[in-house]
Tab-separated table of N, CA, C and O in Angstrom:
chain	number	residue	atom	x	y	z
O	1	MET	N	-41.040	-3.851	25.075
O	1	MET	CA	-40.757	-4.462	23.793
O	1	MET	C	-41.146	-5.939	23.866
O	1	MET	O	-40.757	-6.638	24.792
O	2	ALA	N	-41.912	-6.389	22.899
O	2	ALA	CA	-42.316	-7.793	22.830
O	2	ALA	C	-41.344	-8.562	21.952
O	2	ALA	O	-40.738	-8.012	21.035
O	3	SER	N	-41.186	-9.836	22.242
O	3	SER	CA	-40.382	-10.692	21.379
O	3	SER	C	-41.172	-11.935	21.040
O	3	SER	O	-41.994	-12.398	21.831
O	4	GLY	N	-40.948	-12.428	19.839
O	4	GLY	CA	-41.661	-13.607	19.366
O	4	GLY	C	-41.020	-14.127	18.100
O	4	GLY	O	-39.841	-13.885	17.843
O	5	THR	N	-41.815	-14.811	17.286
O	5	THR	CA	-41.311	-15.476	16.095
O	5	THR	C	-42.031	-14.990	14.848
O	5	THR	O	-43.254	-14.855	14.848
O	6	ILE	N	-41.263	-14.735	13.802
O	6	ILE	CA	-41.809	-14.492	12.469
O	6	ILE	C	-41.595	-15.778	11.679
O	6	ILE	O	-40.469	-16.288	11.615
O	7	ARG	N	-42.662	-16.296	11.085
O	7	ARG	CA	-42.573	-17.484	10.237
O	7	ARG	C	-42.860	-17.083	8.794
O	7	ARG	O	-43.875	-16.448	8.508
O	8	TYR	N	-41.952	-17.472	7.922
O	8	TYR	CA	-42.084	-17.174	6.494
O	8	TYR	C	-42.538	-18.429	5.758
O	8	TYR	O	-42.025	-19.517	6.007
O	9	TRP	N	-43.473	-18.269	4.819
O	9	TRP	CA	-44.009	-19.387	4.054
O	9	TRP	C	-43.755	-19.180	2.568
O	9	TRP	O	-43.758	-18.050	2.078
O	10	ALA	N	-43.543	-20.289	1.850
O	10	ALA	CA	-43.434	-20.331	0.392
O	10	ALA	C	-42.419	-19.305	-0.124
O	10	ALA	O	-41.257	-19.336	0.283
O	11	ALA	N	-42.841	-18.411	-1.030
O	11	ALA	CA	-41.916	-17.450	-1.644
O	11	ALA	C	-41.293	-16.521	-0.604
O	11	ALA	O	-40.158	-16.065	-0.771
O	12	ALA	N	-41.996	-16.231	0.477
O	12	ALA	CA	-41.438	-15.377	1.532
O	12	ALA	C	-40.270	-16.091	2.223
O	12	ALA	O	-39.263	-15.464	2.556
O	13	LYS	N	-40.393	-17.385	2.406
O	13	LYS	CA	-39.315	-18.183	3.005
O	13	LYS	C	-38.089	-18.170	2.102
O	13	LYS	O	-36.963	-17.974	2.570
O	14	THR	N	-38.302	-18.334	0.812
O	14	THR	CA	-37.196	-18.292	-0.150
O	14	THR	C	-36.541	-16.919	-0.157
O	14	THR	O	-35.313	-16.805	-0.122
O	15	ALA	N	-37.351	-15.870	-0.188
O	15	ALA	CA	-36.820	-14.504	-0.244
O	15	ALA	C	-36.045	-14.144	1.017
O	15	ALA	O	-35.026	-13.458	0.960
O	16	ALA	N	-36.514	-14.616	2.172
O	16	ALA	CA	-35.833	-14.326	3.437
O	16	ALA	C	-34.601	-15.204	3.640
O	16	ALA	O	-33.700	-14.852	4.395
O	17	GLY	N	-34.602	-16.366	3.005
O	17	GLY	CA	-33.495	-17.299	3.192
O	17	GLY	C	-33.574	-18.053	4.510
O	17	GLY	O	-32.604	-18.653	4.952
O	18	THR	N	-34.748	-18.020	5.138
O	18	THR	CA	-34.960	-18.709	6.411
O	18	THR	C	-36.449	-18.980	6.587
O	18	THR	O	-37.284	-18.239	6.046
O	19	ALA	N	-36.774	-19.999	7.347
O	19	ALA	CA	-38.175	-20.315	7.613
O	19	ALA	C	-38.737	-19.484	8.756
O	19	ALA	O	-39.928	-19.183	8.792
O	20	GLU	N	-37.877	-19.116	9.698
O	20	GLU	CA	-38.353	-18.294	10.822
O	20	GLU	C	-37.200	-17.562	11.473
O	20	GLU	O	-36.034	-17.918	11.303
O	21	GLU	N	-37.562	-16.506	12.188
O	21	GLU	CA	-36.603	-15.703	12.938
O	21	GLU	C	-37.332	-14.987	14.061
O	21	GLU	O	-38.558	-14.948	14.093
O	22	ARG	N	-36.603	-14.436	14.975
O	22	ARG	CA	-37.170	-13.741	16.128
O	22	ARG	C	-37.522	-12.301	15.771
O	22	ARG	O	-36.897	-11.705	14.897
O	23	TYR	N	-38.513	-11.766	16.438
O	23	TYR	CA	-38.765	-10.324	16.378
O	23	TYR	C	-38.649	-9.751	17.781
O	23	TYR	O	-38.847	-10.447	18.779
O	24	GLU	N	-38.326	-8.481	17.831
O	24	GLU	CA	-38.389	-7.677	19.050
O	24	GLU	C	-38.960	-6.342	18.631
O	24	GLU	O	-38.257	-5.508	18.074
O	25	ALA	N	-40.253	-6.173	18.857
O	25	ALA	CA	-40.955	-4.973	18.394
O	25	ALA	C	-42.282	-4.857	19.122
O	25	ALA	O	-42.799	-5.842	19.638
O	26	LEU	N	-42.821	-3.662	19.123
O	26	LEU	CA	-44.136	-3.429	19.727
O	26	LEU	C	-45.275	-3.640	18.744
O	26	LEU	O	-46.380	-3.995	19.136
O	27	THR	N	-44.992	-3.385	17.450
O	27	THR	CA	-46.030	-3.477	16.436
O	27	THR	C	-45.546	-4.308	15.250
O	27	THR	O	-44.334	-4.524	15.069
O	28	LEU	N	-46.493	-4.718	14.416
O	28	LEU	CA	-46.139	-5.428	13.196
O	28	LEU	C	-45.260	-4.554	12.310
O	28	LEU	O	-44.297	-5.035	11.715
O	29	ALA	N	-45.550	-3.268	12.241
O	29	ALA	CA	-44.724	-2.351	11.437
O	29	ALA	C	-43.273	-2.384	11.906
O	29	ALA	O	-42.346	-2.429	11.086
O	30	GLY	N	-43.053	-2.363	13.208
O	30	GLY	CA	-41.687	-2.406	13.741
O	30	GLY	C	-40.991	-3.714	13.440
O	30	GLY	O	-39.802	-3.736	13.090
O	31	ALA	N	-41.711	-4.827	13.560
O	31	ALA	CA	-41.124	-6.134	13.278
O	31	ALA	C	-40.743	-6.255	11.806
O	31	ALA	O	-39.673	-6.765	11.472
O	32	LEU	N	-41.614	-5.757	10.923
O	32	LEU	CA	-41.322	-5.840	9.492
O	32	LEU	C	-40.193	-4.895	9.089
O	32	LEU	O	-39.376	-5.241	8.227
O	33	ALA	N	-40.112	-3.734	9.716
O	33	ALA	CA	-39.006	-2.812	9.426
O	33	ALA	C	-37.668	-3.451	9.808
O	33	ALA	O	-36.690	-3.371	9.057
O	34	ALA	N	-37.625	-4.101	10.963
O	34	ALA	CA	-36.396	-4.772	11.391
O	34	ALA	C	-36.062	-5.931	10.452
O	34	ALA	O	-34.884	-6.152	10.128
O	35	ALA	N	-37.078	-6.661	9.998
O	35	ALA	CA	-36.844	-7.766	9.052
O	35	ALA	C	-36.296	-7.222	7.732
O	35	ALA	O	-35.371	-7.805	7.157
O	36	ARG	N	-36.842	-6.107	7.274
O	36	ARG	CA	-36.321	-5.497	6.036
O	36	ARG	C	-34.855	-5.128	6.206
O	36	ARG	O	-34.046	-5.332	5.300
O	37	ASP	N	-34.492	-4.574	7.334
O	37	ASP	CA	-33.087	-4.225	7.599
O	37	ASP	C	-32.205	-5.471	7.606
O	37	ASP	O	-31.116	-5.466	7.034
O	38	ARG	N	-32.667	-6.535	8.266
O	38	ARG	CA	-31.883	-7.773	8.336
O	38	ARG	C	-31.667	-8.395	6.965
O	38	ARG	O	-30.650	-9.028	6.722
O	39	HIS	N	-32.635	-8.231	6.079
O	39	HIS	CA	-32.577	-8.885	4.772
O	39	HIS	C	-32.339	-7.882	3.642
O	39	HIS	O	-32.689	-8.152	2.485
O	40	ALA	N	-31.722	-6.765	3.963
O	40	ALA	CA	-31.458	-5.729	2.959
O	40	ALA	C	-30.588	-6.240	1.813
O	40	ALA	O	-30.662	-5.717	0.701
O	41	ASP	N	-29.811	-7.263	2.072
O	41	ASP	CA	-28.936	-7.827	1.042
O	41	ASP	C	-29.671	-8.829	0.143
O	41	ASP	O	-29.069	-9.405	-0.757
O	42	ARG	N	-30.947	-9.032	0.352
O	42	ARG	CA	-31.756	-9.974	-0.430
O	42	ARG	C	-32.829	-9.166	-1.173
O	42	ARG	O	-33.895	-8.879	-0.623
O	43	PRO	N	-32.548	-8.764	-2.424
O	43	PRO	CA	-33.440	-7.833	-3.137
O	43	PRO	C	-34.879	-8.325	-3.316
O	43	PRO	O	-35.798	-7.503	-3.370
O	44	ASP	N	-35.108	-9.616	-3.384
O	44	ASP	CA	-36.474	-10.114	-3.559
O	44	ASP	C	-37.308	-9.991	-2.286
O	44	ASP	O	-38.540	-10.017	-2.352
O	45	PHE	N	-36.665	-9.852	-1.147
O	45	PHE	CA	-37.394	-9.847	0.117
O	45	PHE	C	-38.442	-8.732	0.175
O	45	PHE	O	-39.616	-8.984	0.464
O	46	GLU	N	-38.054	-7.515	-0.116
O	46	GLU	CA	-38.983	-6.381	-0.062
O	46	GLU	C	-40.109	-6.566	-1.068
O	46	GLU	O	-41.281	-6.335	-0.752
O	47	ARG	N	-39.785	-6.994	-2.277
O	47	ARG	CA	-40.792	-7.191	-3.316
O	47	ARG	C	-41.833	-8.223	-2.880
O	47	ARG	O	-43.031	-8.001	-3.020
O	48	VAL	N	-41.375	-9.337	-2.325
O	48	VAL	CA	-42.293	-10.381	-1.877
O	48	VAL	C	-43.115	-9.890	-0.679
O	48	VAL	O	-44.326	-10.104	-0.615
O	49	LEU	N	-42.466	-9.217	0.246
O	49	LEU	CA	-43.159	-8.739	1.441
O	49	LEU	C	-44.333	-7.818	1.100
O	49	LEU	O	-45.376	-7.856	1.755
O	50	LEU	N	-44.177	-7.025	0.056
O	50	LEU	CA	-45.240	-6.100	-0.361
O	50	LEU	C	-46.502	-6.828	-0.822
O	50	LEU	O	-47.590	-6.255	-0.802
O	51	ARG	N	-46.378	-8.088	-1.216
O	51	ARG	CA	-47.522	-8.847	-1.720
O	51	ARG	C	-48.114	-9.789	-0.669
O	51	ARG	O	-49.103	-10.454	-0.925
O	52	CYS	N	-47.504	-9.846	0.485
O	52	CYS	CA	-47.910	-10.823	1.497
O	52	CYS	C	-49.098	-10.356	2.325
O	52	CYS	O	-49.342	-9.166	2.474
O	53	SER	N	-49.778	-11.341	2.880
O	53	SER	CA	-50.743	-11.075	3.943
O	53	SER	C	-50.130	-11.601	5.234
O	53	SER	O	-49.150	-12.348	5.203
O	54	PHE	N	-50.696	-11.193	6.353
O	54	PHE	CA	-50.095	-11.508	7.641
O	54	PHE	C	-51.143	-12.001	8.630
O	54	PHE	O	-52.270	-11.514	8.650
O	55	LEU	N	-50.732	-12.972	9.421
O	55	LEU	CA	-51.509	-13.416	10.571
O	55	LEU	C	-50.683	-13.088	11.805
O	55	LEU	O	-49.477	-13.349	11.829
O	56	VAL	N	-51.297	-12.531	12.813
O	56	VAL	CA	-50.628	-12.276	14.085
O	56	VAL	C	-51.369	-13.082	15.139
O	56	VAL	O	-52.570	-12.856	15.370
O	57	ASP	N	-50.672	-14.034	15.692
O	57	ASP	CA	-51.260	-14.955	16.666
O	57	ASP	C	-52.552	-15.579	16.138
O	57	ASP	O	-53.559	-15.686	16.832
O	58	GLY	N	-52.517	-15.950	14.853
O	58	GLY	CA	-53.640	-16.643	14.230
O	58	GLY	C	-54.760	-15.760	13.731
O	58	GLY	O	-55.741	-16.257	13.187
O	59	VAL	N	-54.642	-14.448	13.882
O	59	VAL	CA	-55.691	-13.510	13.463
O	59	VAL	C	-55.217	-12.737	12.238
O	59	VAL	O	-54.119	-12.166	12.239
O	60	GLN	N	-56.049	-12.698	11.189
O	60	GLN	CA	-55.697	-11.955	9.984
O	60	GLN	C	-55.546	-10.468	10.284
O	60	GLN	O	-56.378	-9.891	10.982
O	61	VAL	N	-54.495	-9.888	9.729
O	61	VAL	CA	-54.280	-8.446	9.880
O	61	VAL	C	-55.286	-7.693	9.011
O	61	VAL	O	-55.827	-6.672	9.430
O	62	GLY	N	-55.533	-8.198	7.822
O	62	GLY	CA	-56.516	-7.577	6.934
O	62	GLY	C	-56.171	-6.146	6.588
O	62	GLY	O	-55.022	-5.827	6.301
O	63	ALA	N	-57.150	-5.259	6.671
O	63	ALA	CA	-56.988	-3.865	6.257
O	63	ALA	C	-56.371	-2.976	7.339
O	63	ALA	O	-56.107	-1.804	7.092
O	64	ARG	N	-56.147	-3.513	8.535
O	64	ARG	CA	-55.534	-2.690	9.591
O	64	ARG	C	-54.129	-2.269	9.169
O	64	ARG	O	-53.407	-3.043	8.551
O	65	THR	N	-53.746	-1.048	9.527
O	65	THR	CA	-52.374	-0.636	9.240
O	65	THR	C	-51.438	-1.411	10.165
O	65	THR	O	-51.805	-1.780	11.281
O	66	HIS	N	-50.243	-1.653	9.689
O	66	HIS	CA	-49.280	-2.431	10.466
O	66	HIS	C	-48.883	-1.720	11.758
O	66	HIS	O	-48.500	-2.372	12.727
O	67	GLU	N	-49.005	-0.398	11.777
O	67	GLU	CA	-48.729	0.359	13.002
O	67	GLU	C	-49.784	0.099	14.082
O	67	GLU	O	-49.514	0.243	15.262
O	68	GLN	N	-50.983	-0.267	13.665
O	68	GLN	CA	-52.082	-0.535	14.608
O	68	GLN	C	-52.010	-1.918	15.233
O	68	GLN	O	-52.662	-2.167	16.238
O	69	VAL	N	-51.259	-2.810	14.631
O	69	VAL	CA	-51.241	-4.209	15.064
O	69	VAL	C	-50.171	-4.400	16.128
O	69	VAL	O	-48.975	-4.406	15.832
O	70	ARG	N	-50.597	-4.523	17.368
O	70	ARG	CA	-49.687	-4.719	18.500
O	70	ARG	C	-49.231	-6.174	18.545
O	70	ARG	O	-50.020	-7.081	18.275
O	71	LEU	N	-47.979	-6.374	18.908
O	71	LEU	CA	-47.425	-7.717	19.030
O	71	LEU	C	-47.310	-8.109	20.493
O	71	LEU	O	-47.001	-7.275	21.344
O	72	ALA	N	-47.552	-9.382	20.757
O	72	ALA	CA	-47.485	-9.909	22.118
O	72	ALA	C	-46.143	-10.579	22.355
O	72	ALA	O	-45.521	-11.102	21.429
O	73	ASP	N	-45.723	-10.564	23.602
O	73	ASP	CA	-44.526	-11.304	23.976
O	73	ASP	C	-44.825	-12.790	23.778
O	73	ASP	O	-45.858	-13.291	24.211
O	74	GLY	N	-43.949	-13.476	23.077
O	74	GLY	CA	-44.147	-14.887	22.784
O	74	GLY	C	-45.087	-15.143	21.624
O	74	GLY	O	-45.481	-16.289	21.384
O	75	GLY	N	-45.439	-14.106	20.882
O	75	GLY	CA	-46.385	-14.231	19.776
O	75	GLY	C	-45.751	-14.754	18.505
O	75	GLY	O	-44.543	-14.994	18.425
O	76	THR	N	-46.606	-14.920	17.496
O	76	THR	CA	-46.165	-15.411	16.199
O	76	THR	C	-46.761	-14.559	15.087
O	76	THR	O	-47.958	-14.271	15.090
O	77	VAL	N	-45.909	-14.168	14.152
O	77	VAL	CA	-46.313	-13.474	12.933
O	77	VAL	C	-46.102	-14.452	11.780
O	77	VAL	O	-45.003	-14.959	11.600
O	78	GLU	N	-47.156	-14.719	11.032
O	78	GLU	CA	-47.075	-15.590	9.847
O	78	GLU	C	-47.065	-14.683	8.621
O	78	GLU	O	-47.952	-13.828	8.460
O	79	VAL	N	-46.071	-14.871	7.747
O	79	VAL	CA	-45.933	-14.084	6.527
O	79	VAL	C	-46.341	-14.984	5.359
O	79	VAL	O	-45.660	-15.968	5.059
O	80	LEU	N	-47.480	-14.658	4.736
O	80	LEU	CA	-48.095	-15.521	3.737
O	80	LEU	C	-48.140	-14.850	2.374
O	80	LEU	O	-48.918	-13.923	2.162
O	81	PRO	N	-47.310	-15.312	1.444
O	81	PRO	CA	-47.391	-14.758	0.090
O	81	PRO	C	-48.664	-15.245	-0.599
O	81	PRO	O	-49.293	-16.205	-0.137
O	82	PRO	N	-49.052	-14.598	-1.699
O	82	PRO	CA	-50.232	-15.082	-2.420
O	82	PRO	C	-49.985	-16.519	-2.900
O	82	PRO	O	-48.883	-16.856	-3.309
O	83	PHE	N	-51.006	-17.327	-2.795
O	83	PHE	CA	-50.901	-18.716	-3.225
O	83	PHE	C	-51.731	-18.887	-4.497
O	83	PHE	O	-52.844	-18.373	-4.594
O	84	ALA	N	-51.185	-19.621	-5.451
O	84	ALA	CA	-51.908	-19.955	-6.675
O	84	ALA	C	-52.477	-21.352	-6.536
O	84	ALA	O	-52.018	-22.141	-5.714
O	85	GLY	N	-53.440	-21.647	-7.351
O	85	GLY	CA	-53.975	-23.002	-7.363
O	85	GLY	C	-55.470	-23.014	-7.211
O	85	GLY	O	-56.139	-22.002	-7.376
O	86	GLY	N	-55.983	-24.172	-6.910
O	86	GLY	CA	-57.423	-24.332	-6.780
O	86	GLY	C	-57.958	-25.175	-7.906
O	86	GLY	O	-57.215	-25.718	-8.709
O	87	ALA	N	-59.251	-25.263	-7.991
O	87	ALA	CA	-59.891	-26.074	-9.027
O	87	ALA	C	-59.777	-25.412	-10.377
O	87	ALA	O	-59.824	-24.191	-10.500
O	88	SER	N	-59.630	-26.230	-11.398
O	88	SER	CA	-59.545	-25.663	-12.744
O	88	SER	C	-60.827	-25.860	-13.502
O	88	SER	O	-61.718	-26.530	-13.127
């Protein structure tokens, strides 16, 4: 079992009620399932998580299934909600 840090940004941080927390999981799917359990009392968390993209140790998860994404001991998962903005 690997352990590391999940970092929440913007709306994900608000929905989780924290900027970061620890994970103990082998895959991104396992880490996110545990996070969903921890934040089951926060109804916006699941909704926001469904719209997020993820970086694992600085690498975009992209189209890979979360079950395929292995987590490293001491690694970092970045949870990035969609961002608005840009040039008008």
